[in-house]
Coordinates of C-alpha atoms in Angstrom, one line a residue:
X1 CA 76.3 97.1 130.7
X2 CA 73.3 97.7 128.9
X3 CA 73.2 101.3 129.0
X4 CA 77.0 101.1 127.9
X5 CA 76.0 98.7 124.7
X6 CA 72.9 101.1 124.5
X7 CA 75.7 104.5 124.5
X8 CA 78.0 102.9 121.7
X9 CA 74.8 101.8 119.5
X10 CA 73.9 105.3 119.6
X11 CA 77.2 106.7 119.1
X12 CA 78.0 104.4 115.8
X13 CA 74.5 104.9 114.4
X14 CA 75.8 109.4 114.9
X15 CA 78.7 108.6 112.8
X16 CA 77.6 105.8 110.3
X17 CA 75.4 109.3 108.7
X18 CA 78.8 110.7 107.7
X19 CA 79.9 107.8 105.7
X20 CA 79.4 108.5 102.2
X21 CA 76.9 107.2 100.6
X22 CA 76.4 106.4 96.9
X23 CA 75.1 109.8 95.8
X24 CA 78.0 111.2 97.8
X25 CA 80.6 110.4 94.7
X26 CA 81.8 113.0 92.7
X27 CA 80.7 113.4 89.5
X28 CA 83.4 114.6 87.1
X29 CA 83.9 114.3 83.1
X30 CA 86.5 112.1 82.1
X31 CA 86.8 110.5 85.4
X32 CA 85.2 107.7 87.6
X33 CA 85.3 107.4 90.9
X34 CA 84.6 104.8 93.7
X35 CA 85.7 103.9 97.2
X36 CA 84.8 102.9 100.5
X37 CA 86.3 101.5 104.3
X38 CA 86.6 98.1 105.1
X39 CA 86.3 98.4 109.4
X40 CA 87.9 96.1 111.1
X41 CA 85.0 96.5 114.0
X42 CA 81.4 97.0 113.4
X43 CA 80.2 99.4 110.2
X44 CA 82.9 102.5 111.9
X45 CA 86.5 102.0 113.0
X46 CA 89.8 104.2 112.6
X47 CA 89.4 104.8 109.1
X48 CA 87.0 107.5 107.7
X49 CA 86.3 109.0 104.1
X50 CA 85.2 112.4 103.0
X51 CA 84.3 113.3 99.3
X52 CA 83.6 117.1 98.0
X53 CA 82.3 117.5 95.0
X54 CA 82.6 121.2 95.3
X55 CA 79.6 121.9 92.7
X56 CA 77.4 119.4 94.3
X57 CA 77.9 120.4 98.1
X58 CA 78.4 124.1 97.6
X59 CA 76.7 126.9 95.5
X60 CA 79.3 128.1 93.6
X61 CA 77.4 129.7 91.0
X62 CA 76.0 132.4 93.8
X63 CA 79.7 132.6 94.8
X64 CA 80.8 133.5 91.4
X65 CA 78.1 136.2 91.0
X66 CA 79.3 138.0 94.6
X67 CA 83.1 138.1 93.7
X68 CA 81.8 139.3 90.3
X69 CA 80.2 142.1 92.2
X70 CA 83.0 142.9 94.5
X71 CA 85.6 142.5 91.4
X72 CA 87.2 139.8 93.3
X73 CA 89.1 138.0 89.9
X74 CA 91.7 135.7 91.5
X75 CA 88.4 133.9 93.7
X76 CA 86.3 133.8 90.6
X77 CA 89.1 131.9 88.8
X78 CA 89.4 130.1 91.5
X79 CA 85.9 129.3 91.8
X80 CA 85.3 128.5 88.4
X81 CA 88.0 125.7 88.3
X82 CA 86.0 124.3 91.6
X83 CA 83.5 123.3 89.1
X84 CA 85.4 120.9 87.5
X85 CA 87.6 119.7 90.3
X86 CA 86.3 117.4 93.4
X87 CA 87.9 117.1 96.5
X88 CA 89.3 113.8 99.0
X89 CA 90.2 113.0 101.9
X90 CA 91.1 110.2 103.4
X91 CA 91.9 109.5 107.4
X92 CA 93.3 107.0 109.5
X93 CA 93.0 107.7 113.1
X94 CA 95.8 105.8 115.9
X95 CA 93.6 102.8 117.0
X96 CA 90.9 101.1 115.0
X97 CA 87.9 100.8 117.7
X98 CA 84.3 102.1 117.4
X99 CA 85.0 105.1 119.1
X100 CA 88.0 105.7 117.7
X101 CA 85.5 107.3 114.7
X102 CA 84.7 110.0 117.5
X103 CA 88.2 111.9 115.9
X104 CA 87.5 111.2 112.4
X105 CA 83.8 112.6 112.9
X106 CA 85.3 115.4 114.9
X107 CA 87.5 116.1 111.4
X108 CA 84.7 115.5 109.1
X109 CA 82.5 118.3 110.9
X110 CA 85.8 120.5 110.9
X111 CA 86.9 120.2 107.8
X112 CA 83.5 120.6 105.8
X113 CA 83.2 124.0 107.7
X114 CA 86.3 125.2 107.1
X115 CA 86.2 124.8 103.4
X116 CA 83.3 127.1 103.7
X117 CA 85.3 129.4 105.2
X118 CA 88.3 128.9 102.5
X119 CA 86.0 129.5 99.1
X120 CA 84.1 132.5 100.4
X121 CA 87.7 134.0 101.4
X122 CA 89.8 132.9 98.7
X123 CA 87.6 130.5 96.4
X124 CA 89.3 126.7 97.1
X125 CA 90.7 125.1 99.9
X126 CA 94.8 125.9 100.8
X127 CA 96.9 124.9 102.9
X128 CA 95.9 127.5 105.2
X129 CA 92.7 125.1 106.5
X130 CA 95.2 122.5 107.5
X131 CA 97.6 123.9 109.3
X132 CA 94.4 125.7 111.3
X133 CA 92.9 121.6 111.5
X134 CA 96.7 120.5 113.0
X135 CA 97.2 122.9 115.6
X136 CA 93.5 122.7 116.5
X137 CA 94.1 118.8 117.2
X138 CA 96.9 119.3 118.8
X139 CA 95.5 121.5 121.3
X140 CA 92.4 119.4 122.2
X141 CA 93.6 116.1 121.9
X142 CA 96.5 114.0 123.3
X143 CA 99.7 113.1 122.8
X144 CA 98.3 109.5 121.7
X145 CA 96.0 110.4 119.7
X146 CA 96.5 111.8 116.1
X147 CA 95.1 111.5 112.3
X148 CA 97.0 110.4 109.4
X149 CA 95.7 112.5 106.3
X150 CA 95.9 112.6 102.8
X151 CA 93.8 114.9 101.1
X152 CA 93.6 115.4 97.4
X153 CA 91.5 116.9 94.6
X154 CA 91.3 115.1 91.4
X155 CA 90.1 117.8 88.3
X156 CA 89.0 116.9 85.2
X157 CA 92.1 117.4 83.0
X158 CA 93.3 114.4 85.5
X159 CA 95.3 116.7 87.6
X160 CA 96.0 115.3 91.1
X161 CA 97.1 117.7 93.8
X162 CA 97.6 116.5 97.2
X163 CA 98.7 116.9 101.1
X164 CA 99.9 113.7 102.7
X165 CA 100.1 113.7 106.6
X166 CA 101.9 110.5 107.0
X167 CA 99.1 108.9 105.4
X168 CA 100.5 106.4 102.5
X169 CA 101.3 107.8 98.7
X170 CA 98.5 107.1 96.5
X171 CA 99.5 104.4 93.2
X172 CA 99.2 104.7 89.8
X173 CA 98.6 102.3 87.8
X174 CA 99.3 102.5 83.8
X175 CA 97.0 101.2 81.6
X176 CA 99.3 101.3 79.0
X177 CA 102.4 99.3 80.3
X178 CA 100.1 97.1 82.8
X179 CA 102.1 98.1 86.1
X180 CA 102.3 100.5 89.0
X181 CA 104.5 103.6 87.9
X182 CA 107.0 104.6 89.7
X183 CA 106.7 108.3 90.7
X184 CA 109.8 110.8 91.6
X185 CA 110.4 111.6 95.0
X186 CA 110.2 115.2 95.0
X187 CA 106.5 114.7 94.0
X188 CA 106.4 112.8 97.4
X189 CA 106.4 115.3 100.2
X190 CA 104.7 114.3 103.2
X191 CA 104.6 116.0 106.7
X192 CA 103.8 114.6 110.2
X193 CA 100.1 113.5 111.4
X194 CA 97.4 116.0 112.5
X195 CA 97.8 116.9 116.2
X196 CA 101.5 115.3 116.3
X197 CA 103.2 119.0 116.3
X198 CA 101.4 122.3 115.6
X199 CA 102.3 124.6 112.5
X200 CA 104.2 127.7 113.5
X201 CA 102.5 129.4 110.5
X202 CA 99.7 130.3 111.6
X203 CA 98.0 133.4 113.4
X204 CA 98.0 132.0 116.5
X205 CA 100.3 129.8 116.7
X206 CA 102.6 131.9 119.6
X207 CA 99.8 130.9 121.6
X208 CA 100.8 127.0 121.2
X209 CA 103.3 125.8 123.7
X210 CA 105.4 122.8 122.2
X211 CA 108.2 120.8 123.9
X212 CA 108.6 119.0 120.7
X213 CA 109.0 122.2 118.4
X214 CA 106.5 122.9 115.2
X215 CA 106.2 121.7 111.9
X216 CA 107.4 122.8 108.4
X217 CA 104.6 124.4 106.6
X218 CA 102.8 121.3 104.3
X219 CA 103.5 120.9 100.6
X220 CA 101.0 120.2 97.7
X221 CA 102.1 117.5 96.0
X222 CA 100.5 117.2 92.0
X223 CA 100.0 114.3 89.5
X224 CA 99.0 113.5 86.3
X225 CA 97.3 110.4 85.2
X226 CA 98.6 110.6 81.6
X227 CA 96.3 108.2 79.6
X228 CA 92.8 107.0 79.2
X229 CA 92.0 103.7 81.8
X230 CA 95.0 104.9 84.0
X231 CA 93.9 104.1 87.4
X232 CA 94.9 106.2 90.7
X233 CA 94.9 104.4 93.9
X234 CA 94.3 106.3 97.7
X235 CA 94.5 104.1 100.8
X236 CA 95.6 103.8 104.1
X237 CA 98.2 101.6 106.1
X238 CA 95.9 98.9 106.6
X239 CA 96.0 97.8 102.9
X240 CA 100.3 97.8 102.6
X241 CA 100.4 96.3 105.8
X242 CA 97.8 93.4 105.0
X243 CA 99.3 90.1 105.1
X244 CA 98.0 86.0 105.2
X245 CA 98.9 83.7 108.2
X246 CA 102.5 83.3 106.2
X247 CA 103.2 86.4 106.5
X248 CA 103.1 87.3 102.7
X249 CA 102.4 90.4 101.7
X250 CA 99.0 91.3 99.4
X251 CA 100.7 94.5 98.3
X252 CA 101.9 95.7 96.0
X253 CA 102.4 92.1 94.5
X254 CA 99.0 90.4 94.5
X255 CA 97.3 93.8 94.3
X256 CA 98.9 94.7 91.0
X257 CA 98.1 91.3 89.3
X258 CA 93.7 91.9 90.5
X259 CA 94.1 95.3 89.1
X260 CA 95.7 93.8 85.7
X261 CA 92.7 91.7 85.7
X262 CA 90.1 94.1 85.6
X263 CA 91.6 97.3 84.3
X264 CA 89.0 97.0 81.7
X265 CA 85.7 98.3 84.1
X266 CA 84.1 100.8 85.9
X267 CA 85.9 102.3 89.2
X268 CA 83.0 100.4 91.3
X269 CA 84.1 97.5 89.5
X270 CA 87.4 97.2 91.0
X271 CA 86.5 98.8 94.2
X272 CA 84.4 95.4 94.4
X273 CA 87.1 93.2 92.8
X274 CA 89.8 94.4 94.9
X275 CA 87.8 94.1 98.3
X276 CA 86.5 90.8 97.9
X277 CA 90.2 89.5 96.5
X278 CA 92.0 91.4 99.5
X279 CA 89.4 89.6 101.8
X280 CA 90.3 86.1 100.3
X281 CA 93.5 86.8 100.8
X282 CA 93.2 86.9 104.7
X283 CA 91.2 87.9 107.2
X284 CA 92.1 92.1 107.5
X285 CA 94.0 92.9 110.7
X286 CA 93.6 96.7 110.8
X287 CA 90.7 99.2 109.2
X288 CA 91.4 99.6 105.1
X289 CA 90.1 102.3 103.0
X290 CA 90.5 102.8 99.3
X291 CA 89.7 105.0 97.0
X292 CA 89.9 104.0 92.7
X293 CA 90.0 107.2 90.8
X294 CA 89.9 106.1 86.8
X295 CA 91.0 107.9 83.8
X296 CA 87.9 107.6 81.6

């Protein structure tokens, strides 16, 4: 039993080092950004959070200057709107226990490599990368075992493009009329979890047997926070199903009314305020993550 404690110590001390920290945020003009998980278990659960502040994690400058050199236009565009853009993902793995996170870290790893991959060859991140990460899950992991994703990029003209894999639809709250907005639902696509069913469009995909067919190809979804203070909300399950011993609901009711209180500060701010008000509410039942992405 002791080497057992002594092997899951270990374990959650390998993937507490890829949860962001601090310096980790992007850092983009006009827009504020905080967020963090609540696990359910220990300091790692489920629940996982990856930031990519292209310019910060990636030289993109030396990238520029090589598809200058090879006349390469479309990546340098590309490129260049990188430097004003940060990526975000957000994952909810099926379960919530410490080694749960052994999926999420598995996605982390994958996913930072293959936006390598995606800006040398075409200068951002597609769609391409994610149908490779869902067929690849699919193929190593079983059939109870998937991720939920959502990942996004937020740019600095408050642009907000995004893939949901059965992950929730982020919120926007409007400064101006003091409420959540209600969003159209043809900007709400969403497609099944990673490693559910594998994409049929990709180069290998003949290769994939599936009983249960293949998926439709995924679809970006994009936003626009319209005004200054406007406040975007990413999260997972665990905070629209979090409820008190009554079974009432903390959102979207009580959650609108903390962010009407303190619409006025800094993204950290109300990271802080919502936590501690979602934790008064009741004791969580299931990891949480959010992410507050503010309209400066």
């Amino acid at each position: 039993m002791s080497q057992l404690a002594d092997e899951l110590a270990n374990f959650e001390e390998i993937v507490r080092h890829l949860i962001p920290q601090p310096g980790d945020i992007p850092r983009l003009h006009g827009i504020d950004i905080c967020g963090g998980t609540l696990a359910l278990h220990g300091s790692v659960g489920g629940d996982h959070l990856i930031y990519v502040d292209f310019k910060q994690r990636f030289d993109l400058d030396l990238r520029i200057q090589q598809a200058t050199e090879k006349g390469r236009l479309e990546v340098i565009e590309n490129l260049r709107r990188c430097q004003k853009t940060a990526g975000i993902a957000v994952l909810d793995v099926s379960g919530h226990r410490v080694t749960d996170a052994f999926m999420a870290a598995m996605l982390h790893q994958a996913l930072l490599l293959g936006a390598i991959y995606e800006l040398d060859i075409f200068g951002q991140v597609t769609k391409r990368l994610f149908e490779n990460l869902n067929t690849r899950f699919y193929q190593s992991s079983s059939e109870h075992k998937f991720v939920s994703l959502m990942y996004g990029e937020i740019s600095e003209d408050a642009r907000f493009r995004f893939l949901s894999a059965a992950q929730p639809f982020p919120v926007v709250f409007s400064k101006k009329h003091d409420r959540f907005m209600d969003v159209s639902q043809d900007l709400c696509v969403s497609s099944p979890p990673l490693g559910m069913v594998p994409s049929l469009h990709v180069t290998d995909g003949n290769r994939t047997a599936s009983p249960l067919g293949f998926k439709d190809d995924y679809e970006m979804n994009q936003w626009v926070l319209m005004g200054a203070g406007d406040i975007l909300l990413l999260h997972t399950d665990g905070l629209v199903e979090h409820r008190d011993a009554d079974d009432n609901s903390y959102y979207p009711g009580c959650l609108e009314q903390k962010l009407r209180d303190v619409k006025h500060r800094t993204a950290a701010e109300i990271f802080d305020a919502i936590r501690t008000d979602l934790q008064a509410f009741s004791k969580p039942s299931d990891d949480i993550t959010l992410v507050v992405i503010k309209r400066m």
